[in-house]
Amino acid sequence: MRKLCGLLALAALAVATGALAQTYPTKPIYLYIPFAAGGPTDTLGRNLAQVMGKPLKVQIIVENVVGAGGTIAVARAAKAAPDGYTVLLHHIGMSTAPALYRTLTFDPLKDFEYIGEVADVPMTMIARGNFPAANFNEFLAYIKANKDKVTYANAGLGAASHLCGLLFMTAIQTDFTTVPYKGTGPAMNDLLGGQVDFMCDQTTNTTGQILGGKVKVFGVTSKKRVPSLPNVPTLDEQGIKGFDVVVWHGLYVPKGTPKPVVGRLNAALLDAIKDADFKANLARLGAEPVSADRARPEALHKLLQSEIAKWGPIIKKAGQYAD
Ligand code: ASP
């Protein structure tokens, strides 16, 4: 009898799942952005929401769930109903958080279903418009000479701007003061206002300010130069050998989300990365959607595994700077 009940429950679940997959989505989908409005993740998320909403035929509502370097949004997404109506967009921070936080209420490798990778975004080292340096060497010399007074803006422990700052401190063996924000959108406002001195932030947030001459730029963080900023040398070119940070992004839904729903979201993601406007918008901002083979659940899961393994030891080694 108990076996029969179990079988009936399973059958009912299968029917419900099948029905859900056929009709999904029937209402707006919430896209969690782990950082403040106006910043790089928000910019990518809003572009993505627009293109993914087309094939899904529903509105994708961007919700900025901010705090604790992005980990609050991840924790909240992990506990959301696994029905496809809560989707998380997060970046490289998904792989650095386990090494940075003593306790996390989620496990990036266990608590999610993976939709796929989305886009790669390089970063730029920028400073307030009146920062007293005309080139990278002067920038470096000033930071070293004034390490007790210069201020570096970031978006909290686990943000890409935090990781970049940490790697930079380690590379130049200089500990400077960090000022955490809920996102580099608000941090940029303070940089423009001269309240903080410098930050390393994604091109999706900095390109406009760089090209408009509102901030000074001292390098890009990728191994290769960024096509939309061809005159800006890489940090590696300027002597910070091996410096290579590109912010990858992925889409996640809570563990237990039915496979067909994951499939629908994945199909919409595959449409998005081919969309001409999406590509052009990102290219203008120095970013690039991933290739179709990377916009896959298995690809994101594999990348996450290898990135957790990669950053763990680097962050531990950088320990003294990691706060
Ligand atoms: N991506 C974050 C934001 O949107 C900042 C960061 O990770 O540094 O504000």
Tab-separated table of C-alpha atoms and ligand atoms in Angstrom:
chain	number	residue	atom	x	y	z
A	1	MET	CA	0.000	0.000	0.000
A	2	ARG	CA	2.756	2.392	0.998
A	3	LYS	CA	4.607	1.513	-2.194
A	4	LEU	CA	1.498	2.258	-4.232
A	5	CYS	CA	1.079	5.661	-2.558
A	6	GLY	CA	4.708	6.430	-3.306
A	7	LEU	CA	4.275	5.481	-6.931
A	8	LEU	CA	1.117	7.564	-7.217
A	9	ALA	CA	2.893	10.557	-5.677
A	10	LEU	CA	5.762	10.133	-8.127
A	11	ALA	CA	3.337	9.885	-11.041
A	12	ALA	CA	1.499	13.014	-9.865
A	13	LEU	CA	4.820	14.845	-9.603
A	14	ALA	CA	5.784	13.743	-13.104
A	15	VAL	CA	2.454	14.980	-14.496
A	16	ALA	CA	2.807	18.288	-12.647
A	17	THR	CA	6.384	18.693	-13.907
A	18	GLY	CA	5.354	17.894	-17.455
A	19	ALA	CA	2.468	20.348	-17.290
A	20	LEU	CA	4.726	23.000	-15.805
A	21	ALA	CA	7.249	22.564	-18.583
A	22	GLN	CA	4.556	22.869	-21.237
A	23	THR	CA	3.072	26.020	-19.849
A	24	TYR	CA	6.160	27.625	-18.251
A	25	PRO	CA	6.431	30.538	-17.996
A	26	THR	CA	2.963	31.926	-17.314
A	27	LYS	CA	3.963	34.936	-15.207
A	28	PRO	CA	6.911	37.323	-14.829
A	29	ILE	CA	10.288	35.857	-13.909
A	30	TYR	CA	12.433	37.572	-11.286
A	31	LEU	CA	16.117	37.957	-12.129
A	32	TYR	CA	18.193	38.498	-8.994
A	33	ILE	CA	21.144	40.846	-9.428
A	34	PRO	CA	23.509	40.615	-6.442
A	35	PHE	CA	24.654	44.249	-6.636
A	36	ALA	CA	23.215	47.760	-6.711
A	37	ALA	CA	21.301	49.289	-9.608
A	38	GLY	CA	23.369	51.210	-12.126
A	39	GLY	CA	26.442	48.972	-11.778
A	40	PRO	CA	27.977	46.431	-14.146
A	41	THR	CA	25.961	43.358	-13.140
A	42	ASP	CA	22.792	45.419	-13.246
A	43	THR	CA	23.678	46.655	-16.743
A	44	LEU	CA	24.350	43.148	-18.010
A	45	GLY	CA	21.230	41.839	-16.245
A	46	ARG	CA	18.926	44.459	-17.735
A	47	ASN	CA	20.239	43.803	-21.250
A	48	LEU	CA	19.862	40.077	-20.716
A	49	ALA	CA	16.359	40.360	-19.233
A	50	GLN	CA	15.183	42.191	-22.297
A	51	VAL	CA	16.454	39.657	-24.830
A	52	MET	CA	15.582	36.546	-22.821
A	53	GLY	CA	12.064	37.826	-22.210
A	54	LYS	CA	11.329	37.748	-25.950
A	55	PRO	CA	11.367	33.967	-26.578
A	56	LEU	CA	9.909	33.288	-23.122
A	57	LYS	CA	7.106	35.770	-23.858
A	58	VAL	CA	6.990	37.102	-20.313
A	59	GLN	CA	8.535	40.040	-18.574
A	60	ILE	CA	11.785	39.381	-16.735
A	61	ILE	CA	11.888	41.692	-13.756
A	62	VAL	CA	15.309	42.693	-12.484
A	63	GLU	CA	15.538	42.705	-8.694
A	64	ASN	CA	18.671	44.062	-7.049
A	65	VAL	CA	19.247	41.883	-3.981
A	66	VAL	CA	22.278	43.605	-2.536
A	67	GLY	CA	24.751	43.146	0.291
A	68	ALA	CA	27.684	41.094	1.580
A	69	GLY	CA	29.599	41.166	-1.697
A	70	GLY	CA	26.784	39.453	-3.584
A	71	THR	CA	26.340	36.530	-1.191
A	72	ILE	CA	22.945	37.701	0.108
A	73	ALA	CA	21.407	37.301	-3.349
A	74	VAL	CA	22.962	33.862	-3.773
A	75	ALA	CA	21.664	32.720	-0.380
A	76	ARG	CA	18.201	34.021	-1.170
A	77	ALA	CA	18.141	32.434	-4.636
A	78	ALA	CA	19.256	29.090	-3.180
A	79	LYS	CA	16.186	29.078	-0.903
A	80	ALA	CA	13.679	30.301	-3.500
A	81	ALA	CA	10.960	28.010	-4.855
A	82	PRO	CA	12.468	25.774	-7.556
A	83	ASP	CA	9.846	26.702	-10.144
A	84	GLY	CA	11.818	28.761	-12.653
A	85	TYR	CA	10.412	32.091	-11.501
A	86	THR	CA	13.535	33.062	-9.583
A	87	VAL	CA	16.729	33.175	-11.598
A	88	LEU	CA	20.114	34.385	-10.367
A	89	LEU	CA	22.716	36.175	-12.448
A	90	HIS	CA	26.083	36.111	-10.755
A	91	HIS	CA	29.711	36.389	-11.709
A	92	ILE	CA	33.144	35.123	-10.709
A	93	GLY	CA	32.179	35.874	-7.082
A	94	MET	CA	30.241	32.606	-7.036
A	95	SER	CA	33.641	30.886	-7.131
A	96	THR	CA	35.582	33.132	-4.746
A	97	ALA	CA	33.003	33.319	-1.926
A	98	PRO	CA	33.825	29.848	-0.500
A	99	ALA	CA	37.427	30.922	0.110
A	100	LEU	CA	36.520	34.380	1.409
A	101	TYR	CA	33.757	33.526	3.881
A	102	ARG	CA	34.195	31.282	6.884
A	103	THR	CA	30.548	30.337	6.754
A	104	LEU	CA	28.151	30.493	3.845
A	105	THR	CA	24.529	29.409	3.992
A	106	PHE	CA	24.730	27.995	0.468
A	107	ASP	CA	26.936	25.662	-1.499
A	108	PRO	CA	27.552	26.956	-5.040
A	109	LEU	CA	28.136	23.402	-6.282
A	110	LYS	CA	25.139	21.773	-4.605
A	111	ASP	CA	22.299	24.236	-4.215
A	112	PHE	CA	21.633	25.162	-7.833
A	113	GLU	CA	20.721	23.983	-11.266
A	114	TYR	CA	22.874	25.610	-13.913
A	115	ILE	CA	21.459	27.397	-16.950
A	116	GLY	CA	24.744	28.383	-18.587
A	117	GLU	CA	27.496	30.949	-18.866
A	118	VAL	CA	26.444	34.359	-20.163
A	119	ALA	CA	29.259	36.804	-20.881
A	120	ASP	CA	32.870	37.738	-20.201
A	121	VAL	CA	33.676	41.221	-18.970
A	122	PRO	CA	37.211	42.553	-18.522
A	123	MET	CA	38.046	45.126	-15.868
A	124	THR	CA	39.827	48.457	-15.823
A	125	MET	CA	41.980	50.121	-13.179
A	126	ILE	CA	40.593	53.637	-12.890
A	127	ALA	CA	41.065	56.642	-10.619
A	128	ARG	CA	39.266	59.903	-9.871
A	129	GLY	CA	39.713	62.537	-12.578
A	130	ASN	CA	42.184	64.610	-10.561
A	131	PHE	CA	44.281	61.691	-9.289
A	132	PRO	CA	47.877	62.962	-9.222
A	133	ALA	CA	49.360	60.578	-11.809
A	134	ALA	CA	49.684	60.790	-15.585
A	135	ASN	CA	50.675	57.197	-16.294
A	136	PHE	CA	50.813	53.758	-14.722
A	137	ASN	CA	54.269	54.180	-13.178
A	138	GLU	CA	53.257	57.414	-11.491
A	139	PHE	CA	50.005	55.771	-10.369
A	140	LEU	CA	51.927	52.909	-8.799
A	141	ALA	CA	54.488	55.192	-7.193
A	142	TYR	CA	51.740	57.370	-5.702
A	143	ILE	CA	49.884	54.398	-4.224
A	144	LYS	CA	53.038	52.969	-2.691
A	145	ALA	CA	54.098	56.332	-1.271
A	146	ASN	CA	50.627	57.086	0.090
A	147	LYS	CA	49.362	53.640	1.038
A	148	ASP	CA	48.039	54.863	4.372
A	149	LYS	CA	45.883	57.507	2.822
A	150	VAL	CA	44.746	56.279	-0.603
A	151	THR	CA	41.301	54.696	-0.723
A	152	TYR	CA	40.155	51.886	-2.988
A	153	ALA	CA	36.435	51.391	-3.646
A	154	ASN	CA	34.991	47.915	-4.022
A	155	ALA	CA	31.633	46.180	-3.844
A	156	GLY	CA	32.417	44.070	-0.775
A	157	LEU	CA	34.033	40.738	-0.007
A	158	GLY	CA	33.272	38.503	-2.969
A	159	ALA	CA	32.821	41.230	-5.574
A	160	ALA	CA	34.945	41.258	-8.713
A	161	SER	CA	36.259	44.659	-7.670
A	162	HIS	CA	37.329	43.085	-4.386
A	163	LEU	CA	39.124	40.233	-6.163
A	164	CYS	CA	40.903	42.604	-8.528
A	165	GLY	CA	42.014	44.827	-5.638
A	166	LEU	CA	43.221	41.817	-3.689
A	167	LEU	CA	45.288	40.547	-6.621
A	168	PHE	CA	46.653	44.018	-7.242
A	169	MET	CA	47.670	44.486	-3.584
A	170	THR	CA	49.390	41.109	-3.698
A	171	ALA	CA	51.164	41.896	-6.976
A	172	ILE	CA	52.495	45.257	-5.784
A	173	GLN	CA	52.878	44.080	-2.167
A	174	THR	CA	51.095	47.084	-0.812
A	175	ASP	CA	48.120	47.083	1.521
A	176	PHE	CA	45.782	50.009	0.921
A	177	THR	CA	42.487	50.978	2.516
A	178	THR	CA	39.360	49.553	0.904
A	179	VAL	CA	35.935	51.178	1.058
A	180	PRO	CA	33.059	48.734	0.486
A	181	TYR	CA	29.864	49.703	-1.340
A	182	LYS	CA	26.736	47.752	-2.258
A	183	GLY	CA	27.883	47.786	-5.856
A	184	THR	CA	30.308	49.642	-8.060
A	185	GLY	CA	27.414	51.734	-9.424
A	186	PRO	CA	27.310	53.766	-6.192
A	187	ALA	CA	31.103	53.447	-5.878
A	188	MET	CA	31.460	55.096	-9.283
A	189	ASN	CA	29.370	58.050	-8.080
A	190	ASP	CA	31.796	58.571	-5.210
A	191	LEU	CA	34.796	58.185	-7.507
A	192	LEU	CA	33.352	60.828	-9.828
A	193	GLY	CA	32.769	63.045	-6.814
A	194	GLY	CA	36.349	62.514	-5.634
A	195	GLN	CA	35.347	60.880	-2.307
A	196	VAL	CA	37.434	57.777	-3.109
A	197	ASP	CA	40.676	57.556	-5.068
A	198	PHE	CA	40.589	54.502	-7.294
A	199	MET	CA	38.918	51.206	-8.129
A	200	CYS	CA	39.138	48.265	-10.468
A	201	ASP	CA	35.790	47.754	-12.131
A	202	GLN	CA	34.199	46.083	-15.109
A	203	THR	CA	34.182	47.805	-18.489
A	204	THR	CA	30.373	47.616	-18.509
A	205	ASN	CA	30.477	50.322	-15.834
A	206	THR	CA	33.633	52.215	-16.739
A	207	THR	CA	33.798	52.532	-20.541
A	208	GLY	CA	31.502	55.562	-20.721
A	209	GLN	CA	33.347	57.399	-17.945
A	210	ILE	CA	36.737	56.572	-19.466
A	211	LEU	CA	35.780	57.671	-22.976
A	212	GLY	CA	34.068	60.760	-21.569
A	213	GLY	CA	37.297	61.709	-19.767
A	214	LYS	CA	35.576	61.664	-16.371
A	215	VAL	CA	38.022	59.210	-14.796
A	216	LYS	CA	41.667	58.317	-15.398
A	217	VAL	CA	42.431	54.831	-16.640
A	218	PHE	CA	45.681	53.038	-15.841
A	219	GLY	CA	45.213	49.629	-17.421
A	220	VAL	CA	42.934	46.758	-18.333
A	221	THR	CA	43.007	43.527	-16.355
A	222	SER	CA	42.710	41.011	-19.199
A	223	LYS	CA	45.694	39.403	-20.904
A	224	LYS	CA	44.688	41.062	-24.182
A	225	ARG	CA	43.665	44.655	-24.757
A	226	VAL	CA	39.941	45.419	-24.926
A	227	PRO	CA	38.727	46.274	-28.463
A	228	SER	CA	36.534	49.160	-27.268
A	229	LEU	CA	39.520	50.694	-25.404
A	230	PRO	CA	42.355	49.969	-27.858
A	231	ASN	CA	44.731	52.595	-26.448
A	232	VAL	CA	44.600	51.329	-22.887
A	233	PRO	CA	47.483	48.943	-22.147
A	234	THR	CA	47.007	45.825	-20.052
A	235	LEU	CA	48.411	45.649	-16.521
A	236	ASP	CA	50.544	42.745	-17.734
A	237	GLU	CA	52.066	44.916	-20.484
A	238	GLN	CA	52.905	47.522	-17.870
A	239	GLY	CA	54.869	45.168	-15.695
A	240	ILE	CA	52.278	43.411	-13.501
A	241	LYS	CA	53.209	40.142	-15.108
A	242	GLY	CA	50.561	37.453	-15.363
A	243	PHE	CA	47.731	39.708	-14.195
A	244	ASP	CA	44.652	38.290	-15.864
A	245	VAL	CA	41.131	38.833	-14.571
A	246	VAL	CA	38.086	38.526	-16.787
A	247	VAL	CA	34.731	38.462	-15.037
A	248	TRP	CA	32.677	35.519	-16.234
A	249	HIS	CA	28.941	35.386	-15.522
A	250	GLY	CA	26.449	32.573	-15.142
A	251	LEU	CA	22.721	32.004	-14.714
A	252	TYR	CA	21.398	29.795	-11.922
A	253	VAL	CA	18.076	28.507	-10.603
A	254	PRO	CA	17.435	26.752	-7.274
A	255	LYS	CA	18.223	23.056	-6.980
A	256	GLY	CA	15.239	20.922	-7.900
A	257	THR	CA	13.977	23.193	-10.676
A	258	PRO	CA	12.439	20.759	-13.200
A	259	LYS	CA	14.714	19.845	-16.110
A	260	PRO	CA	12.256	21.049	-18.789
A	261	VAL	CA	12.157	24.476	-17.117
A	262	VAL	CA	15.965	24.599	-17.075
A	263	GLY	CA	15.789	23.653	-20.757
A	264	ARG	CA	13.407	26.527	-21.561
A	265	LEU	CA	15.635	29.029	-19.795
A	266	ASN	CA	18.692	27.608	-21.525
A	267	ALA	CA	17.037	27.920	-24.932
A	268	ALA	CA	16.243	31.579	-24.172
A	269	LEU	CA	19.870	32.126	-23.102
A	270	LEU	CA	21.117	30.552	-26.336
A	271	ASP	CA	18.854	32.948	-28.259
A	272	ALA	CA	20.145	35.898	-26.255
A	273	ILE	CA	23.858	35.299	-26.895
A	274	LYS	CA	23.151	35.276	-30.648
A	275	ASP	CA	21.009	38.415	-30.550
A	276	ALA	CA	22.633	41.171	-32.636
A	277	ASP	CA	21.530	44.033	-30.350
A	278	PHE	CA	22.663	42.207	-27.235
A	279	LYS	CA	26.067	41.559	-28.804
A	280	ALA	CA	26.412	45.144	-30.020
A	281	ASN	CA	25.396	46.597	-26.643
A	282	LEU	CA	27.938	44.454	-24.845
A	283	ALA	CA	30.696	45.129	-27.406
A	284	ARG	CA	30.223	48.863	-26.929
A	285	LEU	CA	30.830	48.270	-23.231
A	286	GLY	CA	33.921	46.115	-23.760
A	287	ALA	CA	32.116	42.842	-23.031
A	288	GLU	CA	31.281	39.743	-25.037
A	289	PRO	CA	28.584	37.085	-24.831
A	290	VAL	CA	29.999	33.555	-24.529
A	291	SER	CA	29.987	31.058	-27.391
A	292	ALA	CA	27.074	28.602	-27.586
A	293	ASP	CA	29.105	25.708	-26.164
A	294	ARG	CA	29.695	27.711	-22.982
A	295	ALA	CA	26.067	28.805	-22.585
A	296	ARG	CA	25.239	25.288	-21.345
A	297	PRO	CA	24.395	23.901	-17.893
A	298	GLU	CA	27.327	21.432	-17.897
A	299	ALA	CA	29.766	24.119	-19.055
A	300	LEU	CA	28.800	26.462	-16.207
A	301	HIS	CA	28.984	23.694	-13.622
A	302	LYS	CA	32.426	22.636	-14.857
A	303	LEU	CA	33.693	26.199	-14.942
A	304	LEU	CA	32.456	26.799	-11.411
A	305	GLN	CA	34.267	23.697	-10.172
A	306	SER	CA	37.537	24.697	-11.809
A	307	GLU	CA	37.262	28.332	-10.701
A	308	ILE	CA	36.621	27.342	-7.062
A	309	ALA	CA	39.723	25.132	-7.264
A	310	LYS	CA	41.713	27.928	-8.912
A	311	TRP	CA	40.854	30.860	-6.632
A	312	GLY	CA	40.851	29.040	-3.272
A	313	PRO	CA	44.648	28.732	-2.966
A	314	ILE	CA	45.295	32.179	-4.511
A	315	ILE	CA	42.971	33.848	-2.012
A	316	LYS	CA	44.458	31.894	0.908
A	317	LYS	CA	47.941	32.987	-0.157
A	318	ALA	CA	46.797	36.591	-0.394
A	319	GLY	CA	45.345	36.149	3.114
A	320	GLN	CA	46.876	39.193	4.755
A	321	TYR	CA	45.169	41.447	2.202
A	322	ALA	CA	41.838	39.629	2.098
A	323	ASP	CA	39.481	41.884	3.987
B	1	ASP	N1	29.591	43.549	-10.289
B	1	ASP	C1	29.385	44.403	-9.151
B	1	ASP	C2	28.333	45.449	-9.401
B	1	ASP	O1	27.522	45.275	-10.253
B	1	ASP	C3	30.606	44.948	-8.604
B	1	ASP	C4	31.710	43.939	-8.477
B	1	ASP	O2	31.526	42.743	-8.555
B	1	ASP	O3	32.780	44.438	-8.284
B	1	ASP	O4	28.293	46.437	-8.715
